[in-house]
């Protein structure tokens, strides 16, 4: 063909004149469609490769997922099996412990009642200490146990307070601990006493309080300050370490 701009002759399949660069619409259109055809072929090839890649990756993912699910099922099965084994063991153990505690109560509560009726509190303390390692040892529902524990603390007070002036830190802070124990147990709602027991504990409470004023020389205001330093936050019970700290500070030990 002859160029419309420079009149040079060239192949009409060329997209432009090789001499002046003028556009040849016929050749340019033909070249465009040739490139478009090649691009479609490449896209088709790429689509096939992507499909194969996707299918291969999907198969691998499913294999991994199946393995994970299988392992999870095994682990869950193992945990469930262990749970039922533990549950059965615990249930059996709890039943055995209950039967042992019931046997202990049926065997010894009557004997404890007899000693209590005789006012032989020391014998009760000795009896409990001798049987504390029994299978099923269970004095906790015995109706006089709270009183006997108060009696034990009072006896400890008598022993420790007798050695208070020895400047032995152990005797001194345990004396204070036992005094404060007697001051707090009367008001505890979870402790149960008969009227006679409560009257006796009230006497012990007054006696131990007198030790604070008569022997340790504390005023009422000093006693209240001391309680702040030695009792729990709710003033429900004494703390042994706090009692020790207070005694060391007051007596410069």
Tab-separated table of C-alpha atoms in Angstrom:
chain	number	residue	atom	x	y	z
A	1	UNK	CA	0.000	0.000	0.000
A	2	UNK	CA	1.005	3.665	-0.413
A	3	UNK	CA	1.249	5.892	2.673
A	4	UNK	CA	-1.327	8.661	2.673
A	5	UNK	CA	1.154	11.039	4.318
A	6	UNK	CA	4.519	10.441	2.634
A	7	UNK	CA	3.385	8.373	-0.403
A	8	UNK	CA	5.967	5.663	0.429
A	9	UNK	CA	5.009	2.083	-0.376
A	10	UNK	CA	5.004	-0.596	2.417
A	11	UNK	CA	3.369	-3.883	3.410
A	12	UNK	CA	-0.296	-3.271	4.265
A	13	UNK	CA	-0.022	-5.715	7.235
A	14	UNK	CA	2.244	-3.236	9.068
A	15	UNK	CA	0.496	-1.160	11.779
A	16	UNK	CA	2.257	2.020	10.699
A	17	UNK	CA	4.372	3.484	7.908
A	18	UNK	CA	8.029	2.466	8.420
A	19	UNK	CA	9.160	5.803	6.867
A	20	UNK	CA	7.050	8.503	8.504
A	21	UNK	CA	5.333	6.541	11.298
A	22	UNK	CA	1.806	7.318	10.170
A	23	UNK	CA	-0.827	4.918	11.537
A	24	UNK	CA	-2.124	2.167	9.226
A	25	UNK	CA	-5.580	1.357	10.685
A	26	UNK	CA	-5.952	-1.925	8.823
A	27	UNK	CA	-2.578	-3.262	9.927
A	28	UNK	CA	-2.953	-1.915	13.486
A	29	UNK	CA	-6.350	-3.578	13.869
A	30	UNK	CA	-4.958	-6.873	12.587
A	31	UNK	CA	-2.008	-6.685	15.011
A	32	UNK	CA	-4.387	-5.878	17.909
A	33	UNK	CA	-6.521	-8.936	17.246
A	34	UNK	CA	-3.415	-11.116	16.923
A	35	UNK	CA	-2.188	-9.919	20.386
A	36	UNK	CA	-5.666	-10.436	21.811
A	37	UNK	CA	-5.749	-13.999	20.488
A	38	UNK	CA	-2.318	-14.734	22.008
A	39	UNK	CA	-3.463	-13.270	25.336
A	40	UNK	CA	-6.583	-15.457	25.372
A	41	UNK	CA	-4.438	-18.529	24.753
A	42	UNK	CA	-2.115	-17.568	27.617
A	43	UNK	CA	-5.077	-16.957	29.952
A	44	UNK	CA	-6.541	-20.342	29.014
A	45	UNK	CA	-3.232	-22.064	29.791
A	46	UNK	CA	-2.954	-20.145	33.049
A	47	UNK	CA	-6.514	-21.115	34.012
A	48	UNK	CA	-5.744	-24.783	33.513
A	49	UNK	CA	-2.584	-24.508	35.617
A	50	UNK	CA	-4.423	-22.600	38.376
A	51	UNK	CA	-7.180	-25.189	38.429
A	52	UNK	CA	-4.651	-27.986	38.806
A	53	UNK	CA	-2.809	-26.026	41.496
A	54	UNK	CA	-6.055	-25.336	43.348
A	55	UNK	CA	-7.173	-28.951	43.157
A	56	UNK	CA	-3.797	-30.148	44.387
A	57	UNK	CA	-3.771	-27.623	47.274
A	58	UNK	CA	-7.365	-28.456	48.165
A	59	UNK	CA	-6.554	-32.168	48.363
A	60	UNK	CA	-3.582	-31.457	50.621
A	61	UNK	CA	-5.681	-29.155	52.840
A	62	UNK	CA	-8.407	-31.776	53.150
A	63	UNK	CA	-5.812	-34.418	54.031
A	64	UNK	CA	-4.322	-32.176	56.733
A	65	UNK	CA	-7.784	-31.251	58.033
A	66	UNK	CA	-8.796	-34.897	58.190
A	67	UNK	CA	-5.620	-35.698	60.126
A	68	UNK	CA	-6.251	-32.856	62.573
A	69	UNK	CA	-9.868	-33.917	63.074
A	70	UNK	CA	-8.757	-37.500	63.619
A	71	UNK	CA	-6.200	-36.482	66.229
A	72	UNK	CA	-8.752	-34.185	67.903
A	73	UNK	CA	-11.265	-37.037	68.098
A	74	UNK	CA	-8.629	-39.292	69.651
A	75	UNK	CA	-7.645	-36.631	72.191
A	76	UNK	CA	-11.270	-35.895	73.077
A	77	UNK	CA	-11.949	-39.603	73.429
A	78	UNK	CA	-8.932	-39.983	75.691
A	79	UNK	CA	-9.967	-37.017	77.845
A	80	UNK	CA	-13.535	-38.295	78.126
A	81	UNK	CA	-12.222	-41.719	79.101
A	82	UNK	CA	-9.907	-40.237	81.720
A	83	UNK	CA	-12.748	-38.106	83.071
A	84	UNK	CA	-15.023	-41.090	83.551
A	85	UNK	CA	-12.208	-43.073	85.148
A	86	UNK	CA	-11.497	-40.196	87.547
A	87	UNK	CA	-15.206	-39.651	88.194
A	88	UNK	CA	-15.733	-43.305	88.998
A	89	UNK	CA	-12.618	-43.344	91.184
A	90	UNK	CA	-13.667	-40.167	93.001
A	91	UNK	CA	-17.200	-41.410	93.486
A	92	UNK	CA	-15.962	-44.702	94.852
A	93	UNK	CA	-13.440	-42.960	97.095
A	94	UNK	CA	-16.077	-40.489	98.358
A	95	UNK	CA	-18.448	-43.341	99.107
A	96	UNK	CA	-15.717	-45.207	100.987
A	97	UNK	CA	-14.821	-42.072	102.967
A	98	UNK	CA	-18.462	-41.460	103.808
A	99	UNK	CA	-18.934	-45.015	105.010
A	100	UNK	CA	-15.726	-44.804	107.059
A	101	UNK	CA	-16.785	-41.513	108.681
A	102	UNK	CA	-20.235	-42.906	109.478
A	103	UNK	CA	-18.634	-45.970	111.036
A	104	UNK	CA	-16.342	-43.737	113.105
A	105	UNK	CA	-19.277	-41.672	114.354
A	106	UNK	CA	-21.374	-44.717	115.198
A	107	UNK	CA	-18.445	-46.224	117.042
A	108	UNK	CA	-17.116	-43.264	119.033
A	109	UNK	CA	-19.733	-40.495	119.436
A	110	UNK	CA	-21.371	-42.355	122.289
A	111	UNK	CA	-18.018	-42.632	124.069
A	112	UNK	CA	-17.393	-38.908	123.571
A	113	UNK	CA	-20.831	-38.145	124.993
A	114	UNK	CA	-20.043	-40.244	128.060
A	115	UNK	CA	-16.779	-38.398	128.729
A	116	UNK	CA	-18.509	-35.057	128.205
A	117	UNK	CA	-21.250	-35.960	130.706
A	118	UNK	CA	-18.477	-36.684	133.207
A	119	UNK	CA	-16.925	-33.236	132.535
A	120	UNK	CA	-13.710	-35.057	131.652
A	121	UNK	CA	-12.610	-32.626	128.951
A	122	UNK	CA	-8.958	-33.601	129.189
A	123	UNK	CA	-9.907	-37.214	128.460
A	124	UNK	CA	-11.812	-36.024	125.389
A	125	UNK	CA	-8.750	-34.159	124.091
A	126	UNK	CA	-6.610	-37.223	124.696
A	127	UNK	CA	-9.170	-39.484	123.020
A	128	UNK	CA	-9.317	-37.283	119.906
A	129	UNK	CA	-5.534	-37.094	119.646
A	130	UNK	CA	-5.278	-40.884	119.882
A	131	UNK	CA	-7.849	-41.425	117.142
A	132	UNK	CA	-6.910	-38.573	114.801
A	133	UNK	CA	-5.222	-40.987	112.371
A	134	UNK	CA	-8.157	-43.403	112.283
A	135	UNK	CA	-9.638	-44.226	108.922
A	136	UNK	CA	-12.791	-42.105	108.703
A	137	UNK	CA	-11.825	-39.858	111.662
A	138	UNK	CA	-14.802	-37.519	111.860
A	139	UNK	CA	-15.593	-35.670	115.111
A	140	UNK	CA	-16.729	-32.545	113.241
A	141	UNK	CA	-20.453	-33.130	113.648
A	142	UNK	CA	-20.190	-33.955	117.326
A	143	UNK	CA	-22.297	-31.296	119.047
A	144	UNK	CA	-19.738	-30.358	121.717
A	145	UNK	CA	-16.642	-30.096	119.535
A	146	UNK	CA	-16.657	-26.263	119.407
A	147	UNK	CA	-16.696	-26.110	123.195
A	148	UNK	CA	-13.891	-28.668	123.516
A	149	UNK	CA	-11.736	-26.661	121.112
A	150	UNK	CA	-12.357	-23.550	123.226
A	151	UNK	CA	-11.400	-25.555	126.316
A	152	UNK	CA	-8.168	-26.641	124.610
A	153	UNK	CA	-7.256	-23.007	123.834
A	154	UNK	CA	-7.979	-22.037	127.438
A	155	UNK	CA	-5.716	-24.794	128.743
A	156	UNK	CA	-2.999	-23.645	126.352
A	157	UNK	CA	-3.432	-20.135	127.732
A	158	UNK	CA	-2.936	-21.362	131.294
A	159	UNK	CA	0.264	-23.171	130.325
A	160	UNK	CA	1.745	-20.432	128.151
A	161	UNK	CA	0.789	-17.522	130.428
A	162	UNK	CA	2.561	-19.263	133.334
A	163	UNK	CA	5.780	-18.822	131.359
A	164	UNK	CA	5.011	-15.329	130.068
A	165	UNK	CA	7.619	-13.606	132.277
A	166	UNK	CA	10.404	-15.858	131.043
A	167	UNK	CA	10.917	-13.466	128.116
A	168	UNK	CA	10.500	-16.459	125.817
A	169	UNK	CA	8.993	-15.055	122.642
A	170	UNK	CA	7.113	-18.267	121.829
A	171	UNK	CA	5.291	-18.420	125.178
A	172	UNK	CA	4.541	-14.700	125.041
A	173	UNK	CA	3.002	-14.408	121.605
A	174	UNK	CA	1.037	-17.657	121.946
A	175	UNK	CA	-0.360	-16.344	125.234
A	176	UNK	CA	-1.560	-13.249	123.391
A	177	UNK	CA	-2.941	-15.375	120.549
A	178	UNK	CA	-4.956	-17.549	122.956
A	179	UNK	CA	-6.275	-14.499	124.818
A	180	UNK	CA	-7.511	-12.973	121.579
A	181	UNK	CA	-8.965	-16.317	120.508
A	182	UNK	CA	-11.076	-16.356	123.680
A	183	UNK	CA	-12.175	-12.771	123.006
A	184	UNK	CA	-13.451	-13.547	119.493
A	185	UNK	CA	-15.001	-17.022	119.584
A	186	UNK	CA	-18.128	-15.996	121.479
A	187	UNK	CA	-19.357	-13.862	118.597
A	188	UNK	CA	-18.693	-16.295	115.736
A	189	UNK	CA	-22.010	-17.379	114.155
A	190	UNK	CA	-20.612	-20.692	112.894
A	191	UNK	CA	-19.673	-21.851	116.403
A	192	UNK	CA	-22.424	-23.534	118.418
A	193	UNK	CA	-22.585	-23.749	122.226
A	194	UNK	CA	-25.154	-24.754	124.764
A	195	UNK	CA	-26.151	-22.153	127.370
A	196	UNK	CA	-23.925	-23.810	129.967
A	197	UNK	CA	-20.985	-23.915	127.558
A	198	UNK	CA	-21.437	-20.271	126.621
A	199	UNK	CA	-21.488	-19.278	130.285
A	200	UNK	CA	-18.229	-21.165	130.879
A	201	UNK	CA	-16.549	-19.622	127.829
A	202	UNK	CA	-17.669	-16.163	128.971
A	203	UNK	CA	-15.811	-16.752	132.258
A	204	UNK	CA	-12.684	-17.800	130.370
A	205	UNK	CA	-13.032	-14.713	128.201
A	206	UNK	CA	-13.124	-12.431	131.259
A	207	UNK	CA	-10.161	-14.217	132.855
A	208	UNK	CA	-7.993	-13.954	129.759
A	209	UNK	CA	-8.956	-10.299	129.254
A	210	UNK	CA	-7.844	-9.566	132.811
A	211	UNK	CA	-4.382	-10.821	131.855
A	212	UNK	CA	-4.145	-8.010	129.328
A	213	UNK	CA	-4.969	-5.334	131.895
A	214	UNK	CA	-3.532	-6.761	135.121
A	215	UNK	CA	-0.441	-8.561	133.897
A	216	UNK	CA	0.496	-6.842	130.647
A	217	UNK	CA	-0.624	-3.449	131.937
A	218	UNK	CA	-2.619	-2.475	128.861
A	219	UNK	CA	-5.303	0.193	129.038
A	220	UNK	CA	-8.589	-0.254	127.216
A	221	UNK	CA	-7.498	2.096	124.448
A	222	UNK	CA	-4.188	0.220	124.115
A	223	UNK	CA	-6.085	-3.058	123.905
A	224	UNK	CA	-8.214	-1.689	121.063
A	225	UNK	CA	-5.086	-0.539	119.222
A	226	UNK	CA	-3.502	-3.927	119.842
A	227	UNK	CA	-6.534	-5.665	118.307
A	228	UNK	CA	-6.145	-3.570	115.173
A	229	UNK	CA	-2.590	-4.854	114.860
A	230	UNK	CA	-3.211	-8.516	115.682
A	231	UNK	CA	-6.685	-9.518	114.473
A	232	UNK	CA	-7.866	-10.296	110.958
A	233	UNK	CA	-9.336	-7.492	108.886
A	234	UNK	CA	-12.861	-8.372	110.023
A	235	UNK	CA	-11.754	-8.805	113.668
A	236	UNK	CA	-12.992	-12.406	113.504
A	237	UNK	CA	-9.839	-14.202	114.661
A	238	UNK	CA	-6.227	-13.519	115.713
A	239	UNK	CA	-3.251	-13.881	113.376
A	240	UNK	CA	-0.275	-15.665	114.985
A	241	UNK	CA	2.379	-13.770	113.007
A	242	UNK	CA	0.776	-10.443	113.901
A	243	UNK	CA	0.701	-11.426	117.584
A	244	UNK	CA	4.383	-12.293	117.382
A	245	UNK	CA	5.196	-8.966	115.739
A	246	UNK	CA	3.246	-7.059	118.397
A	247	UNK	CA	4.999	-8.816	121.301
A	248	UNK	CA	8.441	-8.213	119.752
A	249	UNK	CA	7.638	-4.527	119.379
A	250	UNK	CA	6.112	-4.011	122.819
A	251	UNK	CA	8.789	-5.883	124.757
A	252	UNK	CA	11.676	-4.997	122.448
A	253	UNK	CA	12.534	-8.645	121.793
